[in-house]
Amino acid sequence: MSYVSKLENIEVIIITNRSKFQKMVEEHERLLPIANVGRTMKQILPPSAKISKEAKQRMQECATEFISFVTGEASDKCQKENRKTVNGDDICWALSALGFDNHAEAIVRYLHKYREAEREKAISSQNKATSSRDKYEESSGSMWPTCRDRQGTEEAPTTVLNT
């Protein structure tokens, strides 16, 4: 075997390994974070329960696949309606369309509560901003009437310069 053919073989091996590595990285990047999956699993199980790494990985794969499946259905609906953004209502519709009615009902209730909380948060934020502005105007307002009053008089405010 010549030196050139050995180099060609090495190059093929490197390219093959690189593509396998890229495929593994791409697959790994599309999965849900395993720490989040493990944390969710622990919330349901008794405190003394142990969860193996393999169980977390399988659940990670299944949860990711489920989310992709539902999101894909919702995305297809949006494309048919010439929309670019998938919203919570689309996810609820997709869950129902795929036969996950119980999940859809729970998500609809959650979405309603979430939107209510966001509205209340926005109103509260507006009230705080208005309150802060009012307080500022009240605290600094004492000097404004005197300046406005002076505008109508012939007297100009005097400035004292120390030299």
PDB file of C-alpha atoms in Angstrom:
ATOM      1  CA  MET A   1       0.000   0.000   0.000  1.00  0.00           C
ATOM      2  CA  SER A   2       1.460   3.313  -1.053  1.00  0.00           C
ATOM      3  CA  TYR A   3       1.880   6.343   1.143  1.00  0.00           C
ATOM      4  CA  VAL A   4      -0.809   8.231  -0.839  1.00  0.00           C
ATOM      5  CA  SER A   5      -3.405   5.474  -0.459  1.00  0.00           C
ATOM      6  CA  LYS A   6      -2.716   5.312   3.305  1.00  0.00           C
ATOM      7  CA  LEU A   7      -3.320   9.065   3.520  1.00  0.00           C
ATOM      8  CA  GLU A   8      -6.545   8.664   1.517  1.00  0.00           C
ATOM      9  CA  ASN A   9      -7.725   5.940   3.902  1.00  0.00           C
ATOM     10  CA  ILE A  10      -6.917   8.115   6.918  1.00  0.00           C
ATOM     11  CA  GLU A  11      -8.747  11.020   5.303  1.00  0.00           C
ATOM     12  CA  VAL A  12     -11.838   8.849   4.712  1.00  0.00           C
ATOM     13  CA  ILE A  13     -11.755   7.678   8.337  1.00  0.00           C
ATOM     14  CA  ILE A  14     -11.442  11.268   9.588  1.00  0.00           C
ATOM     15  CA  ILE A  15     -14.333  12.457   7.400  1.00  0.00           C
ATOM     16  CA  THR A  16     -16.496   9.511   8.495  1.00  0.00           C
ATOM     17  CA  ASN A  17     -15.733  10.092  12.167  1.00  0.00           C
ATOM     18  CA  ARG A  18     -16.327  13.835  11.786  1.00  0.00           C
ATOM     19  CA  SER A  19     -19.756  13.251  10.220  1.00  0.00           C
ATOM     20  CA  LYS A  20     -20.626  10.728  12.959  1.00  0.00           C
ATOM     21  CA  PHE A  21     -19.521  13.238  15.587  1.00  0.00           C
ATOM     22  CA  GLN A  22     -21.538  16.043  13.958  1.00  0.00           C
ATOM     23  CA  LYS A  23     -24.582  13.765  13.813  1.00  0.00           C
ATOM     24  CA  MET A  24     -24.166  12.934  17.509  1.00  0.00           C
ATOM     25  CA  VAL A  25     -23.800  16.628  18.395  1.00  0.00           C
ATOM     26  CA  GLU A  26     -26.865  17.563  16.328  1.00  0.00           C
ATOM     27  CA  GLU A  27     -28.901  14.792  17.965  1.00  0.00           C
ATOM     28  CA  HIS A  28     -27.657  15.819  21.406  1.00  0.00           C
ATOM     29  CA  GLU A  29     -28.529  19.473  20.763  1.00  0.00           C
ATOM     30  CA  ARG A  30     -32.120  18.677  19.827  1.00  0.00           C
ATOM     31  CA  LEU A  31     -32.777  16.790  23.074  1.00  0.00           C
ATOM     32  CA  LEU A  32     -34.248  18.397  26.174  1.00  0.00           C
ATOM     33  CA  PRO A  33     -31.659  19.115  28.883  1.00  0.00           C
ATOM     34  CA  ILE A  34     -31.217  15.925  30.871  1.00  0.00           C
ATOM     35  CA  ALA A  35     -31.014  17.817  34.173  1.00  0.00           C
ATOM     36  CA  ASN A  36     -34.493  19.240  33.589  1.00  0.00           C
ATOM     37  CA  VAL A  37     -35.853  15.808  32.686  1.00  0.00           C
ATOM     38  CA  GLY A  38     -34.305  14.284  35.809  1.00  0.00           C
ATOM     39  CA  ARG A  39     -35.692  17.068  38.000  1.00  0.00           C
ATOM     40  CA  THR A  40     -39.183  16.530  36.579  1.00  0.00           C
ATOM     41  CA  MET A  41     -38.916  12.788  37.163  1.00  0.00           C
ATOM     42  CA  LYS A  42     -37.830  13.339  40.793  1.00  0.00           C
ATOM     43  CA  GLN A  43     -40.868  15.544  41.479  1.00  0.00           C
ATOM     44  CA  ILE A  44     -43.197  12.634  40.738  1.00  0.00           C
ATOM     45  CA  LEU A  45     -41.269   9.887  42.531  1.00  0.00           C
ATOM     46  CA  PRO A  46     -40.860   9.379  46.281  1.00  0.00           C
ATOM     47  CA  PRO A  47     -37.871  11.245  47.779  1.00  0.00           C
ATOM     48  CA  SER A  48     -35.992   8.006  48.438  1.00  0.00           C
ATOM     49  CA  ALA A  49     -36.277   6.808  44.813  1.00  0.00           C
ATOM     50  CA  LYS A  50     -33.149   6.609  42.692  1.00  0.00           C
ATOM     51  CA  ILE A  51     -33.197   7.215  38.937  1.00  0.00           C
ATOM     52  CA  SER A  52     -30.568   5.628  36.731  1.00  0.00           C
ATOM     53  CA  LYS A  53     -28.754   7.565  34.061  1.00  0.00           C
ATOM     54  CA  GLU A  54     -30.211   5.240  31.418  1.00  0.00           C
ATOM     55  CA  ALA A  55     -33.782   5.897  32.658  1.00  0.00           C
ATOM     56  CA  LYS A  56     -33.184   9.655  32.431  1.00  0.00           C
ATOM     57  CA  GLN A  57     -31.786   9.279  28.921  1.00  0.00           C
ATOM     58  CA  ARG A  58     -34.770   7.185  27.746  1.00  0.00           C
ATOM     59  CA  MET A  59     -37.216   9.656  29.246  1.00  0.00           C
ATOM     60  CA  GLN A  60     -35.250  12.501  27.650  1.00  0.00           C
ATOM     61  CA  GLU A  61     -35.578  10.859  24.239  1.00  0.00           C
ATOM     62  CA  CYS A  62     -39.299  10.101  24.688  1.00  0.00           C
ATOM     63  CA  ALA A  63     -40.171  13.575  25.980  1.00  0.00           C
ATOM     64  CA  THR A  64     -38.215  15.212  23.169  1.00  0.00           C
ATOM     65  CA  GLU A  65     -39.939  13.043  20.579  1.00  0.00           C
ATOM     66  CA  PHE A  66     -43.380  13.795  22.051  1.00  0.00           C
ATOM     67  CA  ILE A  67     -42.740  17.541  22.035  1.00  0.00           C
ATOM     68  CA  SER A  68     -41.419  17.390  18.465  1.00  0.00           C
ATOM     69  CA  PHE A  69     -44.476  15.382  17.380  1.00  0.00           C
ATOM     70  CA  VAL A  70     -46.974  17.839  18.891  1.00  0.00           C
ATOM     71  CA  THR A  71     -45.030  20.914  17.774  1.00  0.00           C
ATOM     72  CA  GLY A  72     -44.765  19.539  14.234  1.00  0.00           C
ATOM     73  CA  GLU A  73     -48.543  19.118  14.069  1.00  0.00           C
ATOM     74  CA  ALA A  74     -49.081  22.658  15.359  1.00  0.00           C
ATOM     75  CA  SER A  75     -46.499  23.986  12.891  1.00  0.00           C
ATOM     76  CA  ASP A  76     -48.259  22.268   9.983  1.00  0.00           C
ATOM     77  CA  LYS A  77     -51.517  23.956  11.014  1.00  0.00           C
ATOM     78  CA  CYS A  78     -49.785  27.340  11.105  1.00  0.00           C
ATOM     79  CA  GLN A  79     -48.268  26.815   7.664  1.00  0.00           C
ATOM     80  CA  LYS A  80     -51.685  25.955   6.210  1.00  0.00           C
ATOM     81  CA  GLU A  81     -53.016  29.180   7.746  1.00  0.00           C
ATOM     82  CA  ASN A  82     -50.020  31.155   6.389  1.00  0.00           C
ATOM     83  CA  ARG A  83     -48.769  32.018   9.864  1.00  0.00           C
ATOM     84  CA  LYS A  84     -45.156  31.897  10.977  1.00  0.00           C
ATOM     85  CA  THR A  85     -45.599  31.774  14.744  1.00  0.00           C
ATOM     86  CA  VAL A  86     -46.870  28.798  16.718  1.00  0.00           C
ATOM     87  CA  ASN A  87     -48.748  29.908  19.827  1.00  0.00           C
ATOM     88  CA  GLY A  88     -50.200  28.143  22.852  1.00  0.00           C
ATOM     89  CA  ASP A  89     -53.607  27.730  21.229  1.00  0.00           C
ATOM     90  CA  ASP A  90     -51.965  25.892  18.328  1.00  0.00           C
ATOM     91  CA  ILE A  91     -50.283  23.475  20.740  1.00  0.00           C
ATOM     92  CA  CYS A  92     -53.631  22.830  22.464  1.00  0.00           C
ATOM     93  CA  TRP A  93     -55.262  22.217  19.085  1.00  0.00           C
ATOM     94  CA  ALA A  94     -52.468  19.815  18.096  1.00  0.00           C
ATOM     95  CA  LEU A  95     -52.805  17.852  21.340  1.00  0.00           C
ATOM     96  CA  SER A  96     -56.530  17.409  20.693  1.00  0.00           C
ATOM     97  CA  ALA A  97     -56.016  16.564  17.020  1.00  0.00           C
ATOM     98  CA  LEU A  98     -53.496  13.872  17.980  1.00  0.00           C
ATOM     99  CA  GLY A  99     -55.868  12.309  20.516  1.00  0.00           C
ATOM    100  CA  PHE A 100     -54.339  13.734  23.695  1.00  0.00           C
ATOM    101  CA  ASP A 101     -57.603  15.377  24.797  1.00  0.00           C
ATOM    102  CA  ASN A 102     -56.866  15.063  28.527  1.00  0.00           C
ATOM    103  CA  HIS A 103     -53.531  16.781  28.065  1.00  0.00           C
ATOM    104  CA  ALA A 104     -55.098  19.442  25.847  1.00  0.00           C
ATOM    105  CA  GLU A 105     -57.696  20.293  28.500  1.00  0.00           C
ATOM    106  CA  ALA A 106     -55.006  20.634  31.162  1.00  0.00           C
ATOM    107  CA  ILE A 107     -52.860  22.813  28.893  1.00  0.00           C
ATOM    108  CA  VAL A 108     -55.872  25.015  28.028  1.00  0.00           C
ATOM    109  CA  ARG A 109     -56.499  25.587  31.752  1.00  0.00           C
ATOM    110  CA  TYR A 110     -52.815  26.332  32.355  1.00  0.00           C
ATOM    111  CA  LEU A 111     -52.655  28.686  29.354  1.00  0.00           C
ATOM    112  CA  HIS A 112     -55.721  30.578  30.599  1.00  0.00           C
ATOM    113  CA  LYS A 113     -54.207  30.988  34.086  1.00  0.00           C
ATOM    114  CA  TYR A 114     -50.860  32.006  32.599  1.00  0.00           C
ATOM    115  CA  ARG A 115     -52.452  34.687  30.430  1.00  0.00           C
ATOM    116  CA  GLU A 116     -54.437  36.010  33.392  1.00  0.00           C
ATOM    117  CA  ALA A 117     -51.267  36.232  35.486  1.00  0.00           C
ATOM    118  CA  GLU A 118     -49.444  38.031  32.657  1.00  0.00           C
ATOM    119  CA  ARG A 119     -52.307  40.546  32.329  1.00  0.00           C
ATOM    120  CA  GLU A 120     -52.289  41.185  36.079  1.00  0.00           C
ATOM    121  CA  LYS A 121     -48.514  41.565  36.003  1.00  0.00           C
ATOM    122  CA  ALA A 122     -48.759  44.102  33.165  1.00  0.00           C
ATOM    123  CA  ILE A 123     -51.476  46.052  34.976  1.00  0.00           C
ATOM    124  CA  SER A 124     -49.462  45.989  38.193  1.00  0.00           C
ATOM    125  CA  SER A 125     -46.395  47.191  36.308  1.00  0.00           C
ATOM    126  CA  GLN A 126     -48.384  50.020  34.740  1.00  0.00           C
ATOM    127  CA  ASN A 127     -49.788  50.995  38.136  1.00  0.00           C
ATOM    128  CA  LYS A 128     -46.303  51.027  39.650  1.00  0.00           C
ATOM    129  CA  ALA A 129     -45.015  53.210  36.808  1.00  0.00           C
ATOM    130  CA  THR A 130     -47.952  55.607  37.173  1.00  0.00           C
ATOM    131  CA  SER A 131     -47.521  55.638  40.951  1.00  0.00           C
ATOM    132  CA  SER A 132     -43.796  56.335  40.644  1.00  0.00           C
ATOM    133  CA  ARG A 133     -44.431  59.141  38.167  1.00  0.00           C
ATOM    134  CA  ASP A 134     -47.118  60.630  40.451  1.00  0.00           C
ATOM    135  CA  LYS A 135     -44.807  60.438  43.466  1.00  0.00           C
ATOM    136  CA  TYR A 136     -42.027  62.106  41.476  1.00  0.00           C
ATOM    137  CA  GLU A 137     -44.351  64.865  40.352  1.00  0.00           C
ATOM    138  CA  GLU A 138     -45.593  65.350  43.906  1.00  0.00           C
ATOM    139  CA  SER A 139     -42.091  65.497  45.374  1.00  0.00           C
ATOM    140  CA  SER A 140     -40.659  67.757  42.697  1.00  0.00           C
ATOM    141  CA  GLY A 141     -43.912  69.576  42.079  1.00  0.00           C
ATOM    142  CA  SER A 142     -43.348  71.997  44.982  1.00  0.00           C
ATOM    143  CA  MET A 143     -40.730  73.907  42.999  1.00  0.00           C
ATOM    144  CA  TRP A 144     -42.686  73.966  39.743  1.00  0.00           C
ATOM    145  CA  PRO A 145     -45.522  76.239  40.916  1.00  0.00           C
ATOM    146  CA  THR A 146     -43.005  78.851  42.107  1.00  0.00           C
ATOM    147  CA  CYS A 147     -41.235  78.842  38.738  1.00  0.00           C
ATOM    148  CA  ARG A 148     -44.534  79.025  36.898  1.00  0.00           C
ATOM    149  CA  ASP A 149     -45.677  81.816  39.189  1.00  0.00           C
ATOM    150  CA  ARG A 150     -42.510  83.769  38.462  1.00  0.00           C
ATOM    151  CA  GLN A 151     -43.082  83.541  34.717  1.00  0.00           C
ATOM    152  CA  GLY A 152     -46.131  85.748  35.080  1.00  0.00           C
ATOM    153  CA  THR A 153     -44.347  88.397  37.184  1.00  0.00           C
ATOM    154  CA  GLU A 154     -41.957  91.073  36.141  1.00  0.00           C
ATOM    155  CA  GLU A 155     -39.294  89.901  38.543  1.00  0.00           C
ATOM    156  CA  ALA A 156     -36.647  87.640  37.160  1.00  0.00           C
ATOM    157  CA  PRO A 157     -35.020  85.116  39.452  1.00  0.00           C
ATOM    158  CA  THR A 158     -31.751  86.368  40.816  1.00  0.00           C
ATOM    159  CA  THR A 159     -28.585  84.381  40.587  1.00  0.00           C
ATOM    160  CA  VAL A 160     -25.741  84.974  42.974  1.00  0.00           C
ATOM    161  CA  LEU A 161     -22.274  84.237  41.728  1.00  0.00           C
ATOM    162  CA  ASN A 162     -19.406  84.074  44.175  1.00  0.00           C
ATOM    163  CA  THR A 163     -16.257  85.438  42.679  1.00  0.00           C
TER     164      THR A 163
END
